[in-house]
XYZ file of C-alpha atoms in Angstrom:
71
model
C 0.183 0.201 0.281
C 1.557 3.163 -1.190
C 0.435 7.012 -0.677
C -0.019 6.947 3.063
C 1.827 8.050 6.504
C 1.730 6.229 9.720
C 0.269 8.534 12.672
C 2.512 7.526 16.019
C 2.047 8.871 19.916
C 4.199 8.927 22.304
C 3.266 6.299 25.053
C 5.913 6.559 27.622
C 9.566 6.826 28.587
C 12.087 4.452 30.208
C 14.304 5.635 33.242
C 17.182 7.036 31.004
C 14.436 9.074 29.533
C 14.092 7.078 25.834
C 10.610 7.840 24.881
C 8.136 4.576 23.417
C 6.038 5.450 20.407
C 2.794 3.556 19.341
C 1.603 3.627 15.488
C -1.914 4.690 16.378
C -3.121 4.962 12.555
C -2.765 6.537 9.232
C -2.941 9.182 6.796
C -4.319 7.726 3.410
C -4.120 10.152 0.475
C -7.678 9.916 -1.290
C -9.223 12.080 -4.205
C -11.048 14.538 -1.885
C -7.790 14.930 0.429
C -5.922 13.527 3.422
C -7.981 11.434 5.087
C -7.157 9.966 9.006
C -8.111 6.943 10.063
C -7.352 6.154 13.749
C -6.643 2.401 15.058
C -6.288 3.151 18.697
C -6.252 5.896 21.396
C -3.435 5.396 24.095
C -4.726 5.971 27.733
C -3.434 9.110 29.283
C -2.661 10.304 25.906
C -2.112 14.672 25.465
C -3.657 14.684 21.668
C -0.149 15.294 19.955
C 1.081 12.869 17.622
C 3.773 12.309 15.381
C 2.795 11.907 11.003
C 5.751 9.903 9.386
C 6.708 7.549 6.904
C 6.021 3.923 7.506
C 9.005 1.998 8.989
C 9.555 -1.229 7.677
C 7.683 -4.231 8.992
C 9.848 -6.450 11.009
C 8.542 -9.653 9.624
C 8.714 -8.399 6.226
C 12.232 -7.524 6.944
C 12.762 -11.544 8.382
C 11.463 -12.844 4.822
C 13.995 -10.877 3.009
C 16.651 -11.849 4.781
C 15.914 -15.329 5.311
C 18.430 -17.757 3.446
C 16.272 -20.896 3.692
C 15.414 -23.309 1.326
C 14.167 -21.622 -1.758
C 10.298 -22.608 -2.326
């Protein structure tokens, strides 16, 4: 799926101050303009979110790096 951005919200921090983020939805380009689809709303969320390019999924990365038998 192309033409979309992921929406991420800060969900917490560890003891060292490193932030944790959760993907809560996506923004898709439509004929009528950008459309927002929220899949989740984190507890205690302050309403701020980041819109960014999608990150490669771990399972897709593993399948590309797999040197197993060719099927």
